[in-house]
Amino acid sequence: SSLSTEAPYQAEHVFKTMLEMYNSSLVENGGDGEWIDLKPNHVSYTSLISAWSNSGHDDAIDRAANVLKFMQTAGGSQSNATTEHTTALVESYSNSGGEDSAVMILILMEKMLSVAESTGDISMMPTTATFTALIDCMAKSAGQKKHGDGGEAAMRSETILKKMEELYESGYSDLRPTTAVYNALINAWAKSMRSDAGERAEEWLKKMEKMYLSGYDCKPDAITFSSTILAYANTNNGKEAERILMEMYEAYKTGEKECKPSTFSFSTAIQAYANQGKPEEAKRLLALMGSLPDLDDVEPDSNCLNCVLNAYINSEQHESINSCLEFLDEMDKKGMSDSASYASVMEKLNKVGKSWTGKKGEELLARMWAFYDQGNAKLKPTSTVYISLINLLARSNRPQVSGKAVDLLNELLQKYDETKDPDLTPNTVAFNAALSALIRSPNRNRVQEAEKILQQMEELYDQGNRQVKPDGFSFTNLISCYANSDTAGSAERAEEILQQMQTLYDEDGDKSMRPTTVAFGAVVHGWARQGNADRAQAIVDHMETLQDRYTEMSTNTVIYNTLINGWAKSGREESGQKAEEILVRMQELFEKGKEEVKPSRVSYNSVLSAYYKSREHNAHINAKRIVQEMEANPDPFLQPDVVTYTTLMNVISRSRDPMKVDTVEQILEKMKVKKLKPNNFTYDAVLRTCVQVQSRDRHQRRKALILSVKTLGEVQDSPHVTPTSYTYSLFFSSLSKFSSHEEQQRLLTRSLQDCCKAGLLNESILNLLRQKFPSQLIQSILSPSGTSNKMCIQNLPKEWSRNSHQKLPSTTSQRQNERTQHHTGRRKITRR
């Protein structure tokens, strides 16, 4: 009965000493030694089993089971297992919870029933406590699943309870149903989260009321009502949860003192509204709590206010995050906030995704420390709060905050080292969140930082801290850091880490290291970024051979798209054909029923990009064919978009097609008919096509000039796009190739003045102008006063180049700007 963690070891030591003394007596004086009366009996075995059952140790179940097994094999009438011993072991399984424990209890109980029925030994018949422990364990197993078990445990519990009722009716008086066993069943329904869990729990509540009136010892109490409220709360039914709460209150008012609503009863009903995201209803119920007669001693606590806070957190109201922060301020003023309050708000900030949320999270952590330093122990920051903030910074749209995430991890480690406070214990989730932040970091040393973090984890784990064991997320995040790095050898290192994961899983049996699609995908991404299509292809081929072996790993659309992109970046002459072969394979697998590899619009656009970069002689012909296939496809999600047509224009611009100006102009008109808005990249592709016309045909050269002028005019007049320095650079190149002297002077004067007026003149344009046009003409436009200063950007008015450094929301290409990118290792970690 001791609460000491050493108690079961001490009990086992006493038991072994007792057994040794007894055994020594068996060989003394003909088996009648001094300690012959110390033979362990039922009380000895039951006490030792109970000591392990109540200990909470990880191996408690095995230790308790071993005691029972030893007892059954020890021999002697006093060593036979009885209901008392087995029930003690049942309680051990029940305390541990979990599906496996429930199965073990069921096996033990069935064995007890079998022995009792076959031998007539009533002492082996399970008791009400055995049935209660089994149903309670099943409820715990349902509660361990994030979204419940759909009522599986509750329905099995109903079958078990009905068996108990049948045995009681057939004469086994020790199996008389009690309030506790029915409460365990109602709790199983509450934890199931099945849509009708509330109704099923209430049915059993009503049955208990009827049975009690018939003379059974199963009168509903506060736990009965509170569990039923919980059943409705877990299915987001605030109205019904409140109704049961009011019935509970009415029963209490009529004299049923055991049905008195508690703070927990109210907080559970408030949580029901919180789950629905109804803060006003939650606040109304909170106010009602302090106004009901005869409940003066039932007052709101921090948990009640946290439930209201959760209602704001789950609310879909506009700017609900501001309401959360305001309510948290109110809780602070009342002294009712605690660490859980701040952790919840941190999670809400994680979901908002605004630029200011990271800074706000840092302010909240600083506020917690300030309150704690002033003596408010409830607001002591915990590792959960640190993890939420690290996650918040990791998911920030500002890559520069990743360093702060690592700093926070180091701060948590330092505070734990200084205080050894268990609430500040760092765990795997904290390290993984920091690793995730480094994936987006612009820091050139991010891979070294990531390696250092993983090394810290391994060292702490080797020192005995089992809460920081590196797992698959740790390794996958490290792989992603390398995959997104430009460091020499980064892809090789990413693949090496993946192979290490496979070894740990296959040879060492570490299930947490099971390779996943995300891990493989990150390595494919790493090789693809470097344009090493052969290695990327080899990884995908390896994935395909392992799909049946690793259930959590299979190729999908993103993986194949990444591989196609790898071929595009390779720039090899055959890259277009190779990319299209992958697209064909995706189509074949999809037609065979593999839904997860269905080609997407990104797949087709990536193949077009591969043809663009391949410089294959017939690339434009193949690109046109692919676009025609897309246009003929009935699936609206595979119809060409702006990226499709723009990439096709780029392919055509590099071709030797003498009619390419006509073709590109037709594509531009088709886009307008389809209500697809051309963007800067589209117009640049048109201008680029005009510049790259090689024909000596005067008619085609004239068309190129006319289309260039028309295109620049559209960009200047468009409400959706504006010219860039690159737009003017392309136009000036076209103008230099195809216009006559008089026409050139007129068009250049007007367009160059427009360029300067828009602030888009830069040194690159000046160099082009010097190379392509007479210096006197450039001088007359840019310096009409005739000054002899050297024509460079520094000597010209600053307002002419004020916008020349502005970039489009893109990096190197339109495809990078608009395609679906491959994200690896950046899932939100919620495990605790």
PDB file of N, CA, C and O in Angstrom, residues 458 461 469 475 499-514 549-550:
ATOM      1  N   GLU A 458      21.053  11.847 -28.963  1.00  0.00           N
ATOM      2  CA  GLU A 458      21.674  10.530 -28.775  1.00  0.00           C
ATOM      3  C   GLU A 458      22.460  10.468 -27.468  1.00  0.00           C
ATOM      4  O   GLU A 458      22.421   9.468 -26.751  1.00  0.00           O
ATOM      5  N   TYR A 461      20.020  10.364 -24.531  1.00  0.00           N
ATOM      6  CA  TYR A 461      19.378   9.042 -24.470  1.00  0.00           C
ATOM      7  C   TYR A 461      20.346   8.003 -23.907  1.00  0.00           C
ATOM      8  O   TYR A 461      19.967   7.183 -23.075  1.00  0.00           O
ATOM      9  N   LYS A 469      14.631   9.981 -27.005  1.00  0.00           N
ATOM     10  CA  LYS A 469      15.113   8.990 -27.970  1.00  0.00           C
ATOM     11  C   LYS A 469      14.872   9.507 -29.399  1.00  0.00           C
ATOM     12  O   LYS A 469      13.748   9.849 -29.763  1.00  0.00           O
ATOM     13  N   PHE A 475      15.165  11.734 -37.654  1.00  0.00           N
ATOM     14  CA  PHE A 475      15.999  11.414 -38.811  1.00  0.00           C
ATOM     15  C   PHE A 475      15.433  12.024 -40.090  1.00  0.00           C
ATOM     16  O   PHE A 475      16.181  12.508 -40.940  1.00  0.00           O
ATOM     17  N   GLN A 499      19.602   5.296 -45.177  1.00  0.00           N
ATOM     18  CA  GLN A 499      20.104   3.926 -45.054  1.00  0.00           C
ATOM     19  C   GLN A 499      20.306   3.543 -43.591  1.00  0.00           C
ATOM     20  O   GLN A 499      20.055   2.403 -43.192  1.00  0.00           O
ATOM     21  N   GLN A 500      20.716   4.514 -42.778  1.00  0.00           N
ATOM     22  CA  GLN A 500      20.877   4.271 -41.341  1.00  0.00           C
ATOM     23  C   GLN A 500      19.524   3.959 -40.697  1.00  0.00           C
ATOM     24  O   GLN A 500      19.423   3.076 -39.842  1.00  0.00           O
ATOM     25  N   MET A 501      18.491   4.685 -41.132  1.00  0.00           N
ATOM     26  CA  MET A 501      17.137   4.407 -40.626  1.00  0.00           C
ATOM     27  C   MET A 501      16.724   2.972 -40.950  1.00  0.00           C
ATOM     28  O   MET A 501      16.178   2.253 -40.098  1.00  0.00           O
ATOM     29  N   GLN A 502      16.962   2.574 -42.192  1.00  0.00           N
ATOM     30  CA  GLN A 502      16.601   1.217 -42.602  1.00  0.00           C
ATOM     31  C   GLN A 502      17.337   0.165 -41.774  1.00  0.00           C
ATOM     32  O   GLN A 502      16.752  -0.836 -41.380  1.00  0.00           O
ATOM     33  N   THR A 503      18.613   0.417 -41.491  1.00  0.00           N
ATOM     34  CA  THR A 503      19.399  -0.526 -40.688  1.00  0.00           C
ATOM     35  C   THR A 503      18.840  -0.625 -39.270  1.00  0.00           C
ATOM     36  O   THR A 503      18.693  -1.723 -38.724  1.00  0.00           O
ATOM     37  N   LEU A 504      18.530   0.520 -38.669  1.00  0.00           N
ATOM     38  CA  LEU A 504      17.989   0.527 -37.311  1.00  0.00           C
ATOM     39  C   LEU A 504      16.652  -0.197 -37.245  1.00  0.00           C
ATOM     40  O   LEU A 504      16.332  -0.858 -36.252  1.00  0.00           O
ATOM     41  N   TYR A 505      15.891  -0.094 -38.328  1.00  0.00           N
ATOM     42  CA  TYR A 505      14.582  -0.760 -38.347  1.00  0.00           C
ATOM     43  C   TYR A 505      14.716  -2.252 -38.656  1.00  0.00           C
ATOM     44  O   TYR A 505      14.142  -3.095 -37.957  1.00  0.00           O
ATOM     45  N   ASP A 506      15.493  -2.573 -39.683  1.00  0.00           N
ATOM     46  CA  ASP A 506      15.587  -3.966 -40.139  1.00  0.00           C
ATOM     47  C   ASP A 506      16.426  -4.842 -39.217  1.00  0.00           C
ATOM     48  O   ASP A 506      16.038  -5.964 -38.880  1.00  0.00           O
ATOM     49  N   GLU A 507      17.579  -4.318 -38.799  1.00  0.00           N
ATOM     50  CA  GLU A 507      18.516  -5.149 -38.042  1.00  0.00           C
ATOM     51  C   GLU A 507      18.376  -4.992 -36.531  1.00  0.00           C
ATOM     52  O   GLU A 507      18.534  -5.959 -35.792  1.00  0.00           O
ATOM     53  N   ASP A 508      18.072  -3.761 -36.067  1.00  0.00           N
ATOM     54  CA  ASP A 508      17.961  -3.537 -34.627  1.00  0.00           C
ATOM     55  C   ASP A 508      16.526  -3.637 -34.125  1.00  0.00           C
ATOM     56  O   ASP A 508      16.289  -3.616 -32.918  1.00  0.00           O
ATOM     57  N   GLY A 509      15.568  -3.695 -35.055  1.00  0.00           N
ATOM     58  CA  GLY A 509      14.164  -3.850 -34.653  1.00  0.00           C
ATOM     59  C   GLY A 509      13.546  -2.609 -34.048  1.00  0.00           C
ATOM     60  O   GLY A 509      12.546  -2.697 -33.309  1.00  0.00           O
ATOM     61  N   ASP A 510      14.105  -1.430 -34.329  1.00  0.00           N
ATOM     62  CA  ASP A 510      13.564  -0.178 -33.791  1.00  0.00           C
ATOM     63  C   ASP A 510      12.381   0.262 -34.658  1.00  0.00           C
ATOM     64  O   ASP A 510      12.553   0.807 -35.741  1.00  0.00           O
ATOM     65  N   LYS A 511      11.154   0.033 -34.149  1.00  0.00           N
ATOM     66  CA  LYS A 511       9.959   0.316 -34.945  1.00  0.00           C
ATOM     67  C   LYS A 511       9.773   1.800 -35.229  1.00  0.00           C
ATOM     68  O   LYS A 511       9.132   2.170 -36.216  1.00  0.00           O
ATOM     69  N   SER A 512      10.314   2.652 -34.349  1.00  0.00           N
ATOM     70  CA  SER A 512      10.163   4.096 -34.564  1.00  0.00           C
ATOM     71  C   SER A 512      10.954   4.574 -35.769  1.00  0.00           C
ATOM     72  O   SER A 512      10.772   5.698 -36.237  1.00  0.00           O
ATOM     73  N   MET A 513      11.865   3.733 -36.263  1.00  0.00           N
ATOM     74  CA  MET A 513      12.701   4.101 -37.403  1.00  0.00           C
ATOM     75  C   MET A 513      12.177   3.540 -38.719  1.00  0.00           C
ATOM     76  O   MET A 513      12.906   3.531 -39.717  1.00  0.00           O
ATOM     77  N   ARG A 514      10.961   3.086 -38.718  1.00  0.00           N
ATOM     78  CA  ARG A 514      10.389   2.555 -39.960  1.00  0.00           C
ATOM     79  C   ARG A 514      10.448   3.627 -41.048  1.00  0.00           C
ATOM     80  O   ARG A 514       9.881   4.715 -40.896  1.00  0.00           O
ATOM     81  N   ARG A 549       6.870  -4.282 -48.253  1.00  0.00           N
ATOM     82  CA  ARG A 549       7.570  -4.573 -47.000  1.00  0.00           C
ATOM     83  C   ARG A 549       7.313  -3.510 -45.934  1.00  0.00           C
ATOM     84  O   ARG A 549       7.154  -3.819 -44.766  1.00  0.00           O
ATOM     85  N   TYR A 550       7.297  -2.251 -46.349  1.00  0.00           N
ATOM     86  CA  TYR A 550       7.051  -1.154 -45.417  1.00  0.00           C
ATOM     87  C   TYR A 550       5.654  -0.592 -45.681  1.00  0.00           C
ATOM     88  O   TYR A 550       5.422   0.087 -46.673  1.00  0.00           O
TER      89      TYR A 550
END
